[in-house]
Tab-separated table of C-alpha atoms in Angstrom:
chain	number	residue	atom	x	y	z
A	1	MET	CA	52.659	86.706	171.862
A	2	PRO	CA	54.513	85.745	168.452
A	3	ALA	CA	51.247	85.181	167.138
A	4	ALA	CA	51.300	89.291	167.492
A	5	LEU	CA	54.163	89.781	166.162
A	6	ALA	CA	53.740	88.055	163.448
A	7	ALA	CA	51.052	89.403	162.968
A	8	VAL	CA	51.841	92.650	162.944
A	9	PHE	CA	55.860	92.293	161.290
A	10	LEU	CA	53.456	90.453	157.838
A	11	VAL	CA	50.648	94.587	158.148
A	12	VAL	CA	52.869	97.280	159.123
A	13	PRO	CA	54.715	97.464	155.518
A	14	LEU	CA	51.312	97.313	153.826
A	15	VAL	CA	49.856	99.783	156.821
A	16	ALA	CA	52.433	102.155	156.327
A	17	LEU	CA	52.024	101.814	151.928
A	18	VAL	CA	48.766	102.846	152.361
A	19	VAL	CA	49.226	105.406	154.678
A	20	ASP	CA	52.220	107.337	152.709
A	21	THR	CA	50.677	107.004	149.623
A	22	PRO	CA	49.894	109.767	147.905
A	23	TRP	CA	46.431	109.710	147.206
A	24	SER	CA	45.106	112.594	145.472
A	25	ASP	CA	47.823	111.182	142.324
A	26	LEU	CA	45.645	107.795	141.561
A	27	TRP	CA	43.022	108.924	139.525
A	28	THR	CA	46.003	111.212	137.196
A	29	LEU	CA	48.300	107.662	137.185
A	30	LEU	CA	45.461	104.893	136.093
A	31	GLY	CA	45.365	107.662	132.739
A	32	THR	CA	48.452	107.856	132.353
A	33	ARG	CA	49.269	105.244	129.098
A	34	GLU	CA	52.159	103.654	130.752
A	35	VAL	CA	49.861	102.833	133.533
A	36	ARG	CA	46.851	101.130	131.558
A	37	ASP	CA	49.334	98.970	129.579
A	38	ALA	CA	51.118	97.823	132.951
A	39	LEU	CA	48.030	96.813	134.130
A	40	ARG	CA	47.034	95.278	130.966
A	41	ILE	CA	49.325	93.702	130.308
A	42	SER	CA	49.587	92.263	134.242
A	43	ALA	CA	46.418	91.287	133.558
A	44	LEU	CA	46.461	89.559	130.165
A	45	THR	CA	49.759	87.651	131.073
A	46	SER	CA	48.545	86.034	134.532
A	47	ALA	CA	44.852	85.072	132.882
A	48	ALA	CA	47.395	83.531	130.615
A	49	THR	CA	49.608	81.996	133.588
A	50	VAL	CA	46.509	80.485	135.254
A	51	GLY	CA	45.376	78.943	131.907
A	52	ILE	CA	48.248	77.306	131.737
A	53	CYS	CA	48.676	76.245	134.078
A	54	VAL	CA	45.072	74.220	134.434
A	55	LEU	CA	45.528	72.742	130.676
A	56	VAL	CA	48.593	71.880	131.918
A	57	GLY	CA	49.457	71.440	135.145
A	58	THR	CA	46.241	69.447	135.456
A	59	PRO	CA	47.053	66.807	133.742
A	60	LEU	CA	50.486	67.061	136.125
A	61	ALA	CA	48.893	66.903	138.894
A	62	TRP	CA	46.309	64.325	138.393
A	63	LEU	CA	50.114	61.982	136.950
A	64	LEU	CA	51.741	62.796	140.049
A	65	ALA	CA	48.440	62.177	142.619
A	66	ARG	CA	47.412	58.875	140.917
A	67	VAL	CA	49.910	56.952	138.854
A	68	ASP	CA	51.871	54.765	139.611
A	69	PHE	CA	56.237	54.723	137.452
A	70	PRO	CA	58.694	54.143	138.705
A	71	GLY	CA	60.870	57.836	138.976
A	72	ARG	CA	57.418	59.900	140.506
A	73	SER	CA	59.530	61.208	143.340
A	74	VAL	CA	62.119	62.200	141.218
A	75	LEU	CA	59.615	63.857	138.616
A	76	ARG	CA	57.769	65.552	141.871
A	77	ALA	CA	61.872	66.528	143.451
A	78	LEU	CA	62.158	68.368	139.741
A	79	VAL	CA	58.988	70.072	139.148
A	80	VAL	CA	58.811	71.576	142.572
A	81	VAL	CA	62.520	72.724	142.391
A	82	PRO	CA	61.205	75.688	141.116
A	83	LEU	CA	59.668	76.629	143.535
A	84	VAL	CA	62.173	77.427	145.585
A	85	LEU	CA	64.412	78.876	142.669
A	86	PRO	CA	65.409	82.361	143.573
A	87	PRO	CA	63.454	84.493	140.478
A	88	VAL	CA	66.724	85.743	138.643
A	89	VAL	CA	68.233	82.346	139.185
A	90	ALA	CA	64.759	81.079	137.023
A	91	GLY	CA	65.062	84.366	134.747
A	92	VAL	CA	68.913	83.425	133.982
A	93	ALA	CA	68.013	79.631	133.599
A	94	LEU	CA	65.143	80.378	131.073
A	95	ALA	CA	67.887	82.756	129.117
A	96	SER	CA	70.067	79.801	129.346
A	97	ALA	CA	67.101	77.674	126.891
A	98	LEU	CA	65.075	79.649	125.487
A	99	GLY	CA	67.388	82.912	124.762
A	100	ARG	CA	68.877	83.464	120.421
A	101	ASN	CA	70.793	81.489	121.310
A	102	GLY	CA	69.677	79.934	124.314
A	103	LEU	CA	69.613	75.418	123.672
A	104	VAL	CA	65.743	75.340	123.351
A	105	GLY	CA	66.069	78.830	122.121
A	106	GLY	CA	68.742	78.858	119.256
A	107	THR	CA	67.103	76.072	117.436
A	108	LEU	CA	63.918	77.235	117.147
A	109	ARG	CA	66.292	81.023	115.426
A	110	ASP	CA	67.770	78.901	112.722
A	111	LEU	CA	64.394	76.564	112.104
A	112	THR	CA	61.901	79.356	112.024
A	113	GLY	CA	63.745	83.008	112.770
A	114	LEU	CA	61.483	83.145	115.881
A	115	THR	CA	63.386	84.961	119.234
A	116	ILE	CA	61.770	85.118	122.222
A	117	PRO	CA	63.235	87.422	124.350
A	118	PHE	CA	61.548	90.580	124.260
A	119	THR	CA	57.931	89.653	123.648
A	120	MET	CA	54.990	89.033	125.992
A	121	THR	CA	55.273	85.573	125.194
A	122	ALA	CA	58.606	85.961	127.186
A	123	VAL	CA	56.407	86.995	130.326
A	124	VAL	CA	54.489	84.644	130.393
A	125	ILE	CA	56.203	82.060	129.780
A	126	ALA	CA	58.410	83.416	133.188
A	127	HIS	CA	55.032	83.383	134.870
A	128	ALA	CA	54.262	79.380	134.143
A	129	PHE	CA	57.762	78.460	134.556
A	130	VAL	CA	57.688	80.058	138.091
A	131	ALA	CA	53.626	79.394	139.400
A	132	MET	CA	53.701	76.611	137.909
A	133	PRO	CA	54.744	74.525	141.019
A	134	PHE	CA	52.047	76.738	142.733
A	135	PHE	CA	49.444	75.488	141.158
A	136	VAL	CA	50.608	71.636	140.883
A	137	LEU	CA	51.082	71.211	144.458
A	138	ALA	CA	47.821	72.820	145.551
A	139	VAL	CA	46.109	70.072	143.159
A	140	GLU	CA	48.148	67.559	143.331
A	141	GLY	CA	46.836	67.630	147.160
A	142	ALA	CA	43.630	67.648	145.823
A	143	PHE	CA	43.442	64.608	143.414
A	144	ARG	CA	45.669	62.506	146.924
A	145	SER	CA	43.007	63.947	149.484
A	146	THR	CA	39.828	63.178	147.210
A	147	GLY	CA	41.284	59.570	147.516
A	148	ALA	CA	40.358	57.110	144.072
A	149	GLY	CA	37.791	54.778	146.344
A	150	TYR	CA	35.616	57.008	144.414
A	151	ASP	CA	37.266	56.877	140.882
A	152	ALA	CA	37.254	53.101	140.798
A	153	VAL	CA	32.841	53.108	141.796
A	154	ALA	CA	32.398	55.138	139.114
A	155	ALA	CA	34.641	52.839	136.523
A	156	THR	CA	33.007	49.369	137.854
A	157	LEU	CA	29.882	51.430	137.321
A	158	GLY	CA	30.754	51.674	133.604
A	159	ALA	CA	32.303	55.257	133.026
A	160	GLY	CA	35.347	55.352	130.859
A	161	ARG	CA	38.752	57.126	132.434
A	162	TRP	CA	38.064	60.625	130.688
A	163	THR	CA	34.287	60.274	131.534
A	164	THR	CA	35.575	59.656	135.661
A	165	PHE	CA	38.114	62.446	135.339
A	166	ARG	CA	35.688	65.064	134.208
A	167	ARG	CA	32.677	63.896	136.137
A	168	VAL	CA	34.802	62.900	139.066
A	169	THR	CA	37.799	63.562	139.677
A	170	LEU	CA	37.288	66.727	138.815
A	171	PRO	CA	34.467	68.044	140.190
A	172	LEU	CA	36.747	66.546	143.547
A	173	ALA	CA	38.839	68.102	143.117
A	174	LEU	CA	37.224	71.868	142.542
A	175	PRO	CA	38.932	74.024	145.457
A	176	GLY	CA	42.179	72.522	145.310
A	177	LEU	CA	41.587	73.680	142.070
A	178	LEU	CA	40.810	76.766	142.732
A	179	ALA	CA	43.070	77.299	145.670
A	180	GLY	CA	45.673	76.477	142.653
A	181	CYS	CA	44.810	79.346	140.350
A	182	ALA	CA	44.755	81.159	142.954
A	183	LEU	CA	47.768	80.814	143.848
A	184	ALA	CA	49.059	80.998	139.890
A	185	TRP	CA	48.178	83.627	139.845
A	186	ALA	CA	49.187	85.763	142.767
A	187	ARG	CA	52.760	84.498	142.425
A	188	SER	CA	52.373	86.385	137.881
A	189	LEU	CA	50.600	88.980	139.016
A	190	GLY	CA	54.017	89.410	141.314
A	191	GLU	CA	55.816	87.966	139.051
A	192	PHE	CA	59.295	90.670	138.779
A	193	GLY	CA	62.636	89.080	138.495
A	194	ALA	CA	63.024	85.801	136.710
A	195	THR	CA	60.718	88.334	133.811
A	196	ILE	CA	63.594	91.296	133.862
A	197	THR	CA	66.033	88.861	133.203
A	198	PHE	CA	64.371	87.340	130.572
A	199	ALA	CA	61.468	89.292	128.789
A	200	GLY	CA	63.313	92.374	129.358
A	201	ASN	CA	61.151	96.080	130.246
A	202	PHE	CA	59.837	97.988	127.770
A	203	PRO	CA	56.296	99.612	128.356
A	204	GLY	CA	53.670	98.377	125.586
A	205	THR	CA	55.107	94.453	125.004
A	206	THR	CA	56.731	93.224	128.068
A	207	GLN	CA	56.408	95.951	131.388
A	208	THR	CA	54.241	94.085	133.395
A	209	MET	CA	52.711	96.326	137.116
A	210	PRO	CA	56.299	95.465	138.715
A	211	SER	CA	58.293	96.357	136.134
A	212	LEU	CA	56.726	99.279	136.760
A	213	ILE	CA	57.233	99.756	139.628
A	214	TYR	CA	61.075	99.229	140.506
A	215	THR	CA	61.465	101.603	136.795
A	216	GLU	CA	59.896	104.200	138.709
A	217	LEU	CA	61.430	103.439	141.770
A	218	GLN	CA	64.734	104.892	139.976
A	219	GLY	CA	63.207	107.996	139.528
A	220	ASP	CA	59.889	109.340	141.161
A	221	VAL	CA	58.908	107.700	144.679
A	222	GLU	CA	55.856	108.818	145.474
A	223	VAL	CA	54.978	106.996	141.458
A	224	ALA	CA	55.853	103.845	142.917
A	225	ARG	CA	54.669	104.155	146.138
A	226	THR	CA	50.593	105.024	144.180
A	227	LEU	CA	51.838	101.832	141.733
A	228	SER	CA	51.791	99.602	144.849
A	229	LEU	CA	49.218	100.946	146.023
A	230	ILE	CA	47.646	100.186	142.880
A	231	LEU	CA	48.238	97.025	142.449
A	232	LEU	CA	48.127	96.048	146.531
A	233	LEU	CA	43.934	96.633	146.093
A	234	VAL	CA	43.753	94.439	142.536
A	235	SER	CA	44.753	91.629	144.348
A	236	VAL	CA	43.177	92.129	147.376
A	237	LEU	CA	39.814	92.881	145.038
A	238	VAL	CA	40.365	89.413	143.216
A	239	LEU	CA	41.713	87.776	146.341
A	240	GLY	CA	38.074	88.947	148.394
A	241	ALA	CA	35.961	88.081	145.587
A	242	MET	CA	38.001	84.605	144.355
A	243	ARG	CA	36.968	84.193	148.872
A	244	GLU	CA	33.864	85.283	149.025
A	245	ARG	CA	32.853	82.823	146.261
A	246	TRP	CA	35.243	79.450	146.145
A	247	LEU	CA	37.210	79.484	148.987
A	248	ARG	CA	34.791	79.926	151.755
A	249	VAL	CA	37.186	79.035	155.170
A	250	PRO	CA	34.164	76.787	157.151
B	1	MET	CA	57.430	73.821	175.739
B	2	ARG	CA	59.235	73.401	171.291
B	3	ARG	CA	57.152	76.857	171.485
B	4	ARG	CA	58.430	79.117	173.434
B	5	ALA	CA	62.294	77.610	172.386
B	6	ALA	CA	61.829	78.767	168.806
B	7	PHE	CA	60.230	82.403	170.451
B	8	ALA	CA	62.672	82.314	172.395
B	9	LEU	CA	65.436	81.355	169.194
B	10	VAL	CA	63.327	84.521	167.379
B	11	LEU	CA	64.694	87.346	169.428
B	12	VAL	CA	68.555	86.173	169.997
B	13	VAL	CA	68.305	86.042	166.022
B	14	LEU	CA	67.036	88.818	165.930
B	15	ALA	CA	69.128	90.663	168.869
B	16	GLY	CA	71.789	89.158	167.030
B	17	GLY	CA	70.974	91.388	164.247
B	18	MET	CA	70.394	94.834	165.085
B	19	THR	CA	74.137	94.402	167.411
B	20	SER	CA	75.895	93.569	164.546
B	21	CYS	CA	75.098	96.398	163.038
B	22	GLY	CA	76.158	98.141	165.966
B	23	ASP	CA	78.832	97.344	165.162
B	24	ASP	CA	79.359	97.981	161.455
B	25	ALA	CA	78.738	101.859	162.845
B	26	ALA	CA	80.908	102.340	165.040
B	27	SER	CA	83.500	99.552	163.559
B	28	THR	CA	86.707	103.138	163.443
B	29	ASP	CA	88.806	100.518	165.058
B	30	ALA	CA	91.572	98.050	163.232
B	31	GLY	CA	90.089	96.586	159.710
B	32	ALA	CA	88.741	100.531	158.717
B	33	GLU	CA	86.381	99.611	156.184
B	34	LEU	CA	85.133	102.740	153.175
B	35	THR	CA	81.833	102.760	151.310
B	36	VAL	CA	81.931	103.069	148.036
B	37	LEU	CA	78.634	103.316	146.138
B	38	ALA	CA	79.504	103.701	142.332
B	39	ALA	CA	78.474	103.914	139.036
B	40	ALA	CA	77.700	101.103	137.531
B	41	SER	CA	80.281	102.714	134.475
B	42	LEU	CA	82.701	102.311	136.795
B	43	THR	CA	82.435	99.111	137.963
B	44	GLU	CA	86.184	99.243	136.279
B	45	THR	CA	87.835	101.556	136.837
B	46	PHE	CA	86.237	102.389	140.997
B	47	THR	CA	87.580	98.434	141.414
B	48	GLU	CA	90.883	99.351	140.036
B	49	LEU	CA	90.997	102.895	142.531
B	50	ALA	CA	90.041	100.302	145.319
B	51	THR	CA	92.793	98.189	145.339
B	52	ALA	CA	95.233	101.250	144.776
B	53	PHE	CA	93.431	102.683	147.782
B	54	GLU	CA	93.628	99.900	150.246
B	55	GLU	CA	97.589	98.806	148.885
B	56	ALA	CA	98.195	102.691	149.865
B	57	ASN	CA	95.940	102.089	153.121
B	58	PRO	CA	97.324	98.938	155.092
B	59	GLY	CA	94.197	97.208	156.531
B	60	VAL	CA	91.784	99.205	154.737
B	61	ASP	CA	88.734	97.300	153.116
B	62	VAL	CA	86.752	98.893	150.157
B	63	ARG	CA	84.124	98.159	149.734
B	64	LEU	CA	81.665	98.704	145.993
B	65	ALA	CA	78.238	98.682	145.452
B	66	PHE	CA	77.500	98.804	141.830
B	67	ASP	CA	74.349	100.729	140.680
B	68	SER	CA	71.917	102.858	138.828
B	69	SER	CA	72.645	106.224	139.501
B	70	ALA	CA	69.653	107.413	140.511
B	71	THR	CA	69.034	103.719	142.354
B	72	LEU	CA	72.147	105.178	144.669
B	73	ALA	CA	71.769	108.790	144.169
B	74	GLY	CA	68.262	107.369	146.099
B	75	GLN	CA	70.044	104.841	148.905
B	76	ALA	CA	72.497	107.827	149.282
B	77	VAL	CA	69.017	109.893	150.313
B	78	GLN	CA	67.508	107.205	152.365
B	79	GLY	CA	70.900	107.268	154.698
B	80	ALA	CA	71.940	104.001	152.951
B	81	PRO	CA	75.256	103.809	155.180
B	82	ALA	CA	78.494	104.188	152.747
B	83	ASP	CA	80.760	107.352	152.645
B	84	VAL	CA	80.917	108.040	149.454
B	85	LEU	CA	79.251	108.644	146.352
B	86	ALA	CA	79.952	108.779	142.687
B	87	THR	CA	77.484	109.370	139.786
B	88	ALA	CA	77.049	109.129	136.414
B	89	ASP	CA	76.024	112.890	135.828
B	90	THR	CA	75.312	115.315	137.441
B	91	SER	CA	71.611	115.662	137.295
B	92	THR	CA	71.723	112.098	139.735
B	93	MET	CA	74.075	114.296	142.331
B	94	GLN	CA	71.855	117.050	142.150
B	95	ALA	CA	68.855	114.595	143.389
B	96	ALA	CA	71.350	113.556	146.505
B	97	VAL	CA	72.699	116.800	147.013
B	98	ASP	CA	68.818	118.185	147.285
B	99	GLY	CA	68.563	115.084	149.541
B	100	ASP	CA	71.525	116.956	151.324
B	101	ALA	CA	72.674	113.761	150.886
B	102	VAL	CA	76.035	115.111	150.003
B	103	PRO	CA	76.838	118.683	152.159
B	104	ASP	CA	79.920	120.458	150.606
B	105	GLY	CA	78.998	119.525	147.028
B	106	PRO	CA	80.618	117.334	144.371
B	107	THR	CA	83.184	117.948	141.794
B	108	THR	CA	83.015	116.333	138.326
B	109	PHE	CA	86.102	113.673	137.969
B	110	ALA	CA	86.098	112.564	134.371
B	111	THR	CA	83.815	112.780	131.081
B	112	ASN	CA	82.378	110.641	129.619
B	113	VAL	CA	80.375	109.475	125.998
B	114	MET	CA	77.978	107.182	124.133
B	115	THR	CA	78.443	104.999	121.676
B	116	LEU	CA	76.879	101.945	119.825
B	117	VAL	CA	78.422	97.896	120.510
B	118	VAL	CA	77.261	94.904	117.983
B	119	PRO	CA	78.314	90.846	119.291
B	120	ALA	CA	81.313	89.985	118.387
B	121	GLY	CA	81.479	89.715	114.912
B	122	ASN	CA	77.971	91.181	114.409
B	123	PRO	CA	75.525	89.539	113.440
B	124	ALA	CA	73.095	92.241	112.770
B	125	GLY	CA	74.886	93.314	109.906
B	126	ILE	CA	75.048	96.998	111.799
B	127	THR	CA	77.279	99.593	109.964
B	128	SER	CA	75.606	102.886	111.135
B	129	PHE	CA	73.766	104.758	113.663
B	130	ALA	CA	71.387	104.559	111.568
B	131	ASP	CA	70.892	100.785	110.897
B	132	LEU	CA	68.674	100.727	114.326
B	133	ASP	CA	65.653	102.348	112.248
B	134	ARG	CA	65.931	98.797	109.715
B	135	PRO	CA	62.762	96.483	110.264
B	136	GLY	CA	63.796	93.090	112.213
B	137	VAL	CA	66.867	94.415	114.778
B	138	ASP	CA	66.094	94.672	118.448
B	139	TYR	CA	67.791	96.908	119.545
B	140	VAL	CA	68.509	97.628	123.592
B	141	VAL	CA	68.732	100.964	126.083
B	142	CYS	CA	68.973	102.564	129.811
B	143	VAL	CA	65.757	103.202	131.467
B	144	ALA	CA	65.322	106.816	130.883
B	145	THR	CA	65.572	107.283	134.453
B	146	ALA	CA	69.654	106.010	134.464
B	147	PRO	CA	71.769	108.877	132.255
B	148	CYS	CA	72.868	106.623	129.629
B	149	GLY	CA	68.939	106.292	129.328
B	150	LYS	CA	68.404	109.587	128.712
B	151	VAL	CA	71.470	110.598	126.864
B	152	GLY	CA	70.410	108.074	124.716
B	153	ALA	CA	66.918	109.030	124.126
B	154	SER	CA	68.531	112.011	122.622
B	155	LEU	CA	70.854	110.731	120.813
B	156	LEU	CA	68.298	108.809	118.664
B	157	ALA	CA	65.365	112.188	118.976
B	158	ALA	CA	69.158	114.009	117.405
B	159	ASN	CA	68.997	111.236	114.439
B	160	GLU	CA	65.433	110.803	114.146
B	161	ILE	CA	65.426	107.450	115.031
B	162	GLY	CA	61.818	106.355	115.356
B	163	SER	CA	61.761	102.513	115.587
B	164	ASP	CA	61.340	101.210	119.528
B	165	PRO	CA	64.063	100.057	120.768
B	166	ALA	CA	63.409	95.703	122.247
B	167	SER	CA	63.764	96.868	125.797
B	168	LEU	CA	65.175	99.170	129.029
B	169	GLU	CA	67.429	97.613	131.485
B	170	THR	CA	67.379	99.323	134.407
B	171	ASP	CA	71.541	100.077	133.823
B	172	VAL	CA	73.737	100.239	131.403
B	173	LYS	CA	76.295	96.904	132.451
B	174	ALA	CA	72.491	95.588	131.838
B	175	VAL	CA	72.408	96.650	128.441
B	176	LEU	CA	76.600	95.737	128.054
B	177	ALA	CA	75.707	91.817	129.021
B	178	LYS	CA	72.512	92.483	126.186
B	179	VAL	CA	74.403	93.019	123.524
B	180	ALA	CA	77.311	91.001	125.260
B	181	ALA	CA	75.739	87.650	125.283
B	182	ASP	CA	74.281	88.561	121.393
B	183	GLU	CA	70.196	88.532	123.323
B	184	ALA	CA	70.320	91.415	121.270
B	185	ASP	CA	72.060	92.817	118.098
B	186	ALA	CA	73.027	96.558	118.828
B	187	GLY	CA	72.683	98.698	122.418
B	188	LEU	CA	73.764	102.129	123.171
B	189	VAL	CA	76.947	102.098	126.318
B	190	TYR	CA	79.107	104.448	127.058
B	191	VAL	CA	82.543	104.151	125.041
B	192	THR	CA	84.352	103.042	128.563
B	193	ASP	CA	81.985	100.120	129.275
B	194	ALA	CA	82.422	98.852	124.746
B	195	THR	CA	86.321	99.132	126.284
B	196	ALA	CA	86.419	97.231	129.457
B	197	ALA	CA	83.616	94.360	127.153
B	198	GLY	CA	86.933	93.843	124.647
B	199	ASP	CA	86.782	91.531	122.103
B	200	ASP	CA	83.417	90.897	123.765
B	201	VAL	CA	81.525	93.198	121.652
B	202	GLU	CA	82.501	95.689	118.140
B	203	SER	CA	81.950	99.714	118.857
B	204	ILE	CA	79.872	101.326	115.655
B	205	GLU	CA	80.128	105.566	117.072
B	206	ILE	CA	77.292	107.073	116.814
B	207	PRO	CA	76.645	110.748	115.311
B	208	GLN	CA	76.223	113.841	117.810
B	209	ALA	CA	77.402	111.156	120.491
B	210	ASP	CA	79.665	114.491	120.821
B	211	SER	CA	77.233	117.619	121.268
B	212	GLN	CA	76.070	115.023	125.327
B	213	VAL	CA	79.064	114.772	127.586
B	214	LEU	CA	78.372	112.997	130.471
B	215	GLN	CA	80.305	114.201	133.686
B	216	TYR	CA	81.017	112.494	136.994
B	217	PRO	CA	81.048	113.947	140.190
B	218	ILE	CA	81.925	112.400	143.409
B	219	GLY	CA	81.145	113.552	146.815
B	220	ILE	CA	81.600	112.413	150.614
B	221	LEU	CA	78.131	111.644	151.815
B	222	GLU	CA	76.503	113.220	154.879
B	223	GLN	CA	76.458	109.913	156.493
B	224	VAL	CA	80.037	109.122	156.357
B	225	ARG	CA	82.136	107.852	157.970
B	226	GLU	CA	85.423	107.220	157.645
B	227	PRO	CA	86.015	111.610	156.648
B	228	ALA	CA	89.344	111.413	156.407
B	229	LEU	CA	89.467	108.161	154.360
B	230	ALA	CA	86.367	109.419	152.442
B	231	GLN	CA	88.832	112.282	151.963
B	232	GLY	CA	92.134	110.140	150.719
B	233	PHE	CA	89.437	108.520	148.351
B	234	VAL	CA	88.871	111.379	146.936
B	235	ALA	CA	91.787	112.783	146.845
B	236	LEU	CA	93.238	109.752	145.007
B	237	VAL	CA	89.765	109.818	141.629
B	238	LEU	CA	91.350	113.541	141.506
B	239	SER	CA	94.696	112.397	141.563
B	240	ASP	CA	97.555	112.562	138.365
B	241	ARG	CA	96.743	108.831	139.000
B	242	GLY	CA	93.376	108.438	139.277
B	243	ARG	CA	93.562	110.003	135.718
B	244	ALA	CA	95.446	108.173	134.175
B	245	ILE	CA	92.777	104.644	135.627
B	246	LEU	CA	90.678	107.110	134.646
B	247	ALA	CA	91.792	107.520	131.264
B	248	ASP	CA	92.609	103.817	130.322
B	249	ALA	CA	89.671	102.995	130.158
B	250	GLY	CA	88.440	105.755	127.987
B	251	PHE	CA	87.598	108.477	130.547
B	252	GLY	CA	87.472	112.142	128.923
B	253	THR	CA	89.442	114.830	131.295
B	254	PRO	CA	86.870	117.067	132.967
């Protein structure tokens, strides 16, 4: 009974969205420049976010799972903080650090004249900040559950540290790694609060799909609804494809 | 057993939430509450007017919600639990009227014009509105759906500013905040926002700003729960005292 309640609660809003959306506007909207810009920016930034997570998040997850060093639990706790942080707060924190008068951003501006806010880089930074914890937790879990035993065997067989990581550790953790990618990607695609607070909102540079939906909500609710449906379809399609190929539940 | 207890807990919480909503809607007795939805540019003046109203009506609590006029008009049409709506232009109010949210129609109570603001000390060295076109100048405006964005866009066009803004903020206070924090070199806000920000920003006049005067309408909502209080509040806004508070903040008289 509670299970049914939860299922209904999760499904009804999505059904309402699908039923309530003027489907006929879908193609016209997809043809407009604003929507295509927002889709492109969402696609680019979410892909870049996953890339950054894989490149720097994987080593961090490995460190947390496999290396015993002082302060490990403190580091793990710190890494998880953005997970529970309200996104708007994340945006404010990023602006304090990387805004053009921020702790780091101010120095950067003095040295190079570069500023981060209002650029696509800012969008990716905001997304990576909120998505990274999801990725690191998923991958750390995978590294943990595969165990260090296989690594030790590989090492006794003469494999170096890098070879062991590449040929043994990574393949074993692959399902967890892909799940982490899917989580990070979904989080990035839906990210709104940190983005609009830190990166701003301009079509063609920083306006992602959620920002465009929020903007349209103040103008034309029907358009906002149709755009929401597009985003829903994209998410379901991509997650469906990933599930088919990699995340098959036994 | 534990599962059943958890389920019971959920039900209790849900039921509690529902009854408290019901209480809200029926609160006519002691400690009456008046909810006013007002455009972001009215933040300072309506806060002052609410205090004045509470002083004149002991026991009454005025709750204020500030946001973009378009957002508030949309919420009013959706039946948001509020008594009074005040927007920063006539077209957002018209949207509320068209949605049958303002049965008795609105009354104009103030006017406002736009100005260019730069951070204190003017770090980018902007001396005129035309400087927005200079390369490397990051300026911010409101989204086109908000009144400040609509007027801002037409003032930019009238002055033949070709460069794009760095960001479209959802309401005028967000634009002001970006400039006051020196995250942007300049921003288009109302003269009243520049007054409210005091020393945090410096103002630069926009040529032809007077050709785009915004009319601020106020109206009582269809879902009003405290009709007498709502009328009293609107009367205060339109009174000499209300006019004086608005004039002090830089608003014009309609």
